[in-house]
mmCIF file of C-alpha atoms in Angstrom:
data_model
loop_
_atom_site.group_PDB
_atom_site.id
_atom_site.type_symbol
_atom_site.label_atom_id
_atom_site.label_comp_id
_atom_site.label_asym_id
_atom_site.label_seq_id
_atom_site.Cartn_x
_atom_site.Cartn_y
_atom_site.Cartn_z
ATOM 1 C CA MET Z 1 12.283 16.305 5.273
ATOM 2 C CA LYS Z 2 10.245 13.967 7.239
ATOM 3 C CA THR Z 3 7.237 11.504 4.517
ATOM 4 C CA MET Z 4 3.729 13.481 4.463
ATOM 5 C CA VAL Z 5 0.671 12.811 3.058
ATOM 6 C CA TYR Z 6 -2.170 14.848 2.157
ATOM 7 C CA ILE Z 7 -5.790 14.891 2.000
ATOM 8 C CA PHE Z 8 -7.928 17.163 0.011
ATOM 9 C CA ASP Z 9 -11.910 16.918 -0.273
ATOM 10 C CA THR Z 10 -11.576 19.022 -4.068
ATOM 11 C CA LYS Z 11 -16.022 19.747 -3.364
ATOM 12 C CA VAL Z 12 -14.784 23.701 -1.846
ATOM 13 C CA LEU Z 13 -13.688 24.266 -5.161
ATOM 14 C CA GLU Z 14 -17.299 24.244 -6.433
ATOM 15 C CA ASP Z 15 -17.168 27.997 -5.230
ATOM 16 C CA LYS Z 16 -15.998 29.408 -8.614
ATOM 17 C CA LYS Z 17 -13.759 32.438 -7.052
ATOM 18 C CA LEU Z 18 -13.026 29.794 -5.373
ATOM 19 C CA PHE Z 19 -11.846 27.872 -8.080
ATOM 20 C CA ASP Z 20 -10.234 30.923 -10.186
ATOM 21 C CA LYS Z 21 -8.836 31.944 -7.653
ATOM 22 C CA LEU Z 22 -6.106 28.983 -6.225
ATOM 23 C CA TYR Z 23 -5.910 28.402 -10.088
ATOM 24 C CA LYS Z 24 -3.812 31.438 -10.282
ATOM 25 C CA THR Z 25 -1.578 30.367 -8.071
ATOM 26 C CA VAL Z 26 -0.790 26.766 -9.579
ATOM 27 C CA PRO Z 27 1.781 26.820 -11.753
ATOM 28 C CA ALA Z 28 1.022 26.310 -16.418
ATOM 29 C CA TYR Z 29 2.116 22.898 -16.204
ATOM 30 C CA ARG Z 30 -1.152 22.412 -13.717
ATOM 31 C CA GLN Z 31 -3.451 24.916 -15.495
ATOM 32 C CA LYS Z 32 -2.921 22.602 -18.836
ATOM 33 C CA LYS Z 33 -3.696 19.317 -16.820
ATOM 34 C CA VAL Z 34 -7.179 20.831 -15.730
ATOM 35 C CA ASP Z 35 -7.828 22.511 -18.587
ATOM 36 C CA ALA Z 36 -7.901 18.971 -20.411
ATOM 37 C CA TYR Z 37 -10.781 17.522 -18.701
ATOM 38 C CA ALA Z 38 -14.428 18.128 -20.132
ATOM 39 C CA SER Z 39 -16.350 18.075 -16.760
ATOM 40 C CA ASP Z 40 -15.755 20.251 -13.889
ATOM 41 C CA ALA Z 41 -15.213 17.471 -11.063
ATOM 42 C CA GLU Z 42 -12.198 16.789 -13.073
ATOM 43 C CA LYS Z 43 -11.151 20.359 -13.052
ATOM 44 C CA ARG Z 44 -11.575 20.821 -9.548
ATOM 45 C CA SER Z 45 -9.968 17.409 -8.717
ATOM 46 C CA CYS Z 46 -7.026 18.191 -10.731
ATOM 47 C CA LEU Z 47 -6.785 21.595 -9.116
ATOM 48 C CA GLY Z 48 -7.555 20.394 -6.041
ATOM 49 C CA THR Z 49 -4.098 17.793 -6.657
ATOM 50 C CA GLY Z 50 -1.665 21.030 -7.265
ATOM 51 C CA VAL Z 51 -3.023 22.914 -4.637
ATOM 52 C CA ILE Z 52 -2.037 20.022 -2.228
ATOM 53 C CA PHE Z 53 1.091 19.578 -4.257
ATOM 54 C CA SER Z 54 2.637 23.636 -4.222
ATOM 55 C CA HIS Z 55 1.280 23.053 -0.189
ATOM 56 C CA ALA Z 56 3.320 20.585 0.194
ATOM 57 C CA ILE Z 57 6.425 21.205 -1.911
ATOM 58 C CA LYS Z 58 6.066 24.544 0.583
ATOM 59 C CA GLU Z 59 6.264 22.958 3.585
ATOM 60 C CA ALA Z 60 9.075 20.905 2.485
ATOM 61 C CA GLY Z 61 11.469 23.987 2.460
ATOM 62 C CA PHE Z 62 11.677 23.841 -1.445
ATOM 63 C CA SER Z 63 9.880 26.544 -4.188
ATOM 64 C CA GLU Z 64 7.758 24.843 -6.645
ATOM 65 C CA ASP Z 65 9.735 26.906 -9.656
ATOM 66 C CA GLU Z 66 12.955 25.839 -8.454
ATOM 67 C CA LEU Z 67 12.471 22.223 -8.926
ATOM 68 C CA LYS Z 68 12.061 20.839 -12.315
ATOM 69 C CA ILE Z 69 10.323 18.407 -13.790
ATOM 70 C CA ALA Z 70 10.917 14.636 -15.385
ATOM 71 C CA TYR Z 71 9.487 11.586 -16.395
ATOM 72 C CA GLY Z 72 10.662 8.377 -16.059
ATOM 73 C CA GLU Z 73 10.592 5.504 -18.489
ATOM 74 C CA ASN Z 74 7.028 4.549 -17.733
ATOM 75 C CA GLY Z 75 6.038 8.236 -17.069
ATOM 76 C CA LYS Z 76 6.847 8.603 -13.408
ATOM 77 C CA PRO Z 77 7.215 12.224 -12.838
ATOM 78 C CA TYR Z 78 10.108 13.477 -10.559
ATOM 79 C CA PHE Z 79 12.679 16.240 -10.605
ATOM 80 C CA LYS Z 80 15.004 15.918 -12.268
ATOM 81 C CA ASN Z 81 16.979 18.559 -10.134
ATOM 82 C CA ASP Z 82 16.858 17.248 -6.521
ATOM 83 C CA LEU Z 83 16.316 13.570 -6.573
ATOM 84 C CA ASP Z 84 15.658 13.371 -3.023
ATOM 85 C CA PHE Z 85 12.625 14.872 -3.210
ATOM 86 C CA HIS Z 86 9.971 12.020 -4.193
ATOM 87 C CA PHE Z 87 6.306 12.521 -4.746
ATOM 88 C CA CYS Z 88 2.805 10.920 -5.753
ATOM 89 C CA LEU Z 89 -0.425 12.361 -6.622
ATOM 90 C CA SER Z 90 -3.486 10.613 -7.095
ATOM 91 C CA HIS Z 91 -7.206 12.398 -7.424
ATOM 92 C CA SER Z 92 -10.689 10.733 -7.615
ATOM 93 C CA GLY Z 93 -14.092 11.495 -7.573
ATOM 94 C CA GLU Z 94 -13.645 14.811 -5.089
ATOM 95 C CA ARG Z 95 -11.083 13.730 -3.450
ATOM 96 C CA ALA Z 96 -7.144 15.041 -3.505
ATOM 97 C CA MET Z 97 -4.061 13.147 -2.602
ATOM 98 C CA CYS Z 98 -0.469 14.237 -2.158
ATOM 99 C CA ALA Z 99 2.594 12.515 -0.588
ATOM 100 C CA VAL Z 100 6.132 13.933 -0.551
ATOM 101 C CA SER Z 101 8.991 11.168 1.365
ATOM 102 C CA ASP Z 102 13.201 11.731 0.112
ATOM 103 C CA GLU Z 103 12.175 8.306 0.088
ATOM 104 C CA PRO Z 104 10.111 6.426 -3.286
ATOM 105 C CA ILE Z 105 6.731 6.801 -2.469
ATOM 106 C CA GLY Z 106 3.543 5.952 -3.992
ATOM 107 C CA CYS Z 107 -0.384 6.512 -3.529
ATOM 108 C CA ASP Z 108 -3.868 5.985 -5.004
ATOM 109 C CA VAL Z 109 -7.380 7.362 -3.840
ATOM 110 C CA GLU Z 110 -10.779 5.612 -5.178
ATOM 111 C CA ILE Z 111 -14.196 5.981 -4.491
ATOM 112 C CA ILE Z 112 -14.502 3.026 -2.676
ATOM 113 C CA SER Z 113 -17.288 0.305 -4.847
ATOM 114 C CA PRO Z 114 -18.828 -2.613 -4.490
ATOM 115 C CA GLU Z 115 -18.325 -3.522 -8.316
ATOM 116 C CA LYS Z 116 -14.118 -3.463 -8.084
ATOM 117 C CA ASP Z 117 -11.825 -4.394 -5.242
ATOM 118 C CA THR Z 118 -10.992 -1.038 -4.033
ATOM 119 C CA ASP Z 119 -8.236 -2.571 -1.650
ATOM 120 C CA LEU Z 120 -6.336 -4.878 -4.277
ATOM 121 C CA TRP Z 121 -6.647 -2.136 -6.339
ATOM 122 C CA THR Z 122 -5.408 1.188 -5.052
ATOM 123 C CA ARG Z 123 -2.450 -1.387 -3.700
ATOM 124 C CA PHE Z 124 -1.490 -2.028 -7.139
ATOM 125 C CA GLU Z 125 -2.252 1.243 -7.957
ATOM 126 C CA SER Z 126 0.097 2.976 -5.016
ATOM 127 C CA TYR Z 127 2.996 0.071 -5.688
ATOM 128 C CA GLY Z 128 3.192 0.086 -9.395
ATOM 129 C CA LYS Z 129 3.467 4.170 -8.889
ATOM 130 C CA ALA Z 130 6.361 4.281 -6.063
ATOM 131 C CA THR Z 131 7.977 1.726 -8.026
ATOM 132 C CA ASP Z 132 7.508 3.051 -11.371
ATOM 133 C CA ILE Z 133 6.523 -0.612 -13.084
ATOM 134 C CA PRO Z 134 3.656 -0.178 -15.612
ATOM 135 C CA LEU Z 135 -0.177 -1.868 -13.626
ATOM 136 C CA PHE Z 136 -0.046 -4.262 -16.736
ATOM 137 C CA GLN Z 137 3.745 -5.863 -15.733
ATOM 138 C CA LEU Z 138 2.029 -6.474 -11.786
ATOM 139 C CA MET Z 139 -1.254 -8.017 -12.611
ATOM 140 C CA ASN Z 140 0.437 -10.027 -14.669
ATOM 141 C CA GLN Z 141 2.418 -11.987 -11.856
ATOM 142 C CA GLN Z 142 1.921 -14.573 -9.417
ATOM 143 C CA SER Z 143 3.292 -11.686 -6.732
ATOM 144 C CA PRO Z 144 3.712 -8.665 -7.154
ATOM 145 C CA PHE Z 145 3.673 -6.947 -4.625
ATOM 146 C CA SER Z 146 7.824 -7.507 -3.112
ATOM 147 C CA ASN Z 147 8.211 -7.569 0.687
ATOM 148 C CA ASP Z 148 10.993 -4.242 1.122
ATOM 149 C CA TRP Z 149 7.692 -2.599 0.255
ATOM 150 C CA LEU Z 150 5.042 -0.628 2.984
ATOM 151 C CA PHE Z 151 0.905 -0.356 2.332
ATOM 152 C CA LYS Z 152 -0.891 2.064 4.499
ATOM 153 C CA GLU Z 153 -4.856 2.875 4.828
ATOM 154 C CA VAL Z 154 -6.315 6.621 5.851
ATOM 155 C CA ASP Z 155 -9.534 5.570 6.619
ATOM 156 C CA LEU Z 156 -11.648 8.502 7.205
ATOM 157 C CA ASN Z 157 -15.477 6.643 6.178
ATOM 158 C CA ASP Z 158 -15.786 9.172 3.795
ATOM 159 C CA GLY Z 159 -16.605 6.468 1.084
ATOM 160 C CA TYR Z 160 -13.274 6.708 -0.531
ATOM 161 C CA LYS Z 161 -10.051 4.424 -0.371
ATOM 162 C CA TYR Z 162 -6.697 5.422 0.530
ATOM 163 C CA MET Z 163 -3.314 3.808 0.278
ATOM 164 C CA THR Z 164 -0.318 4.539 0.124
ATOM 165 C CA CYS Z 165 3.084 2.335 -0.569
ATOM 166 C CA THR Z 166 6.549 3.567 1.198
ATOM 167 C CA GLN Z 167 9.573 1.830 2.305
ATOM 168 C CA GLU Z 168 8.862 2.839 5.572
ATOM 169 C CA GLU Z 169 6.277 2.866 8.166
ATOM 170 C CA LEU Z 170 3.890 5.542 7.862
ATOM 171 C CA SER Z 171 2.647 6.699 11.296
ATOM 172 C CA ASP Z 172 -0.868 8.147 12.047
ATOM 173 C CA ASP Z 173 0.929 12.070 12.527
ATOM 174 C CA GLN Z 174 2.614 11.752 9.056
ATOM 175 C CA ILE Z 175 -1.060 12.241 7.211
ATOM 176 C CA THR Z 176 -2.978 15.952 6.732
ATOM 177 C CA VAL Z 177 -6.593 16.180 6.210
ATOM 178 C CA TYR Z 178 -5.488 19.596 3.744
ATOM 179 C CA LYS Z 179 -7.998 22.798 4.661
ATOM 180 C CA LEU Z 180 -7.933 25.419 3.341
ATOM 181 C CA ASP Z 181 -8.088 28.798 5.579
#
């Protein structure tokens, strides 16, 4: 499997019929996560993440029913019955992001804010997710990033910062802006 990164603008999920239709297509665990959010915007973002995750799983040749999610010591999700299928999910505002690979991978999306160093924050988040190191540990280290890991920013000029962290170089053709048909 080659590494793929998917980005989805969840604003289209403001259409209640489309939201309801897609909600029914995601697994029960994702529906439960969507339901746990208070605001409609957060629900759309969480559902959008589930939609692109389901799409990524299918594109990788798997059925979502056959992959069993488990969680690492620090909460990192993985498939316990396929340790060579790695994934990472992130959402912020009206964007959802999913990265899949046969190697460990991390990703993060954040709304760009002048009050926060969004570049550094997305590096911390994506690296922490890739390595399963808690953020508080990374932020307390003098040199938190290992040279074995590479960062790739995706710039869509849309007010969001997208970052991936892998141990392999990512090319632009591995980044997909996912749109619903």
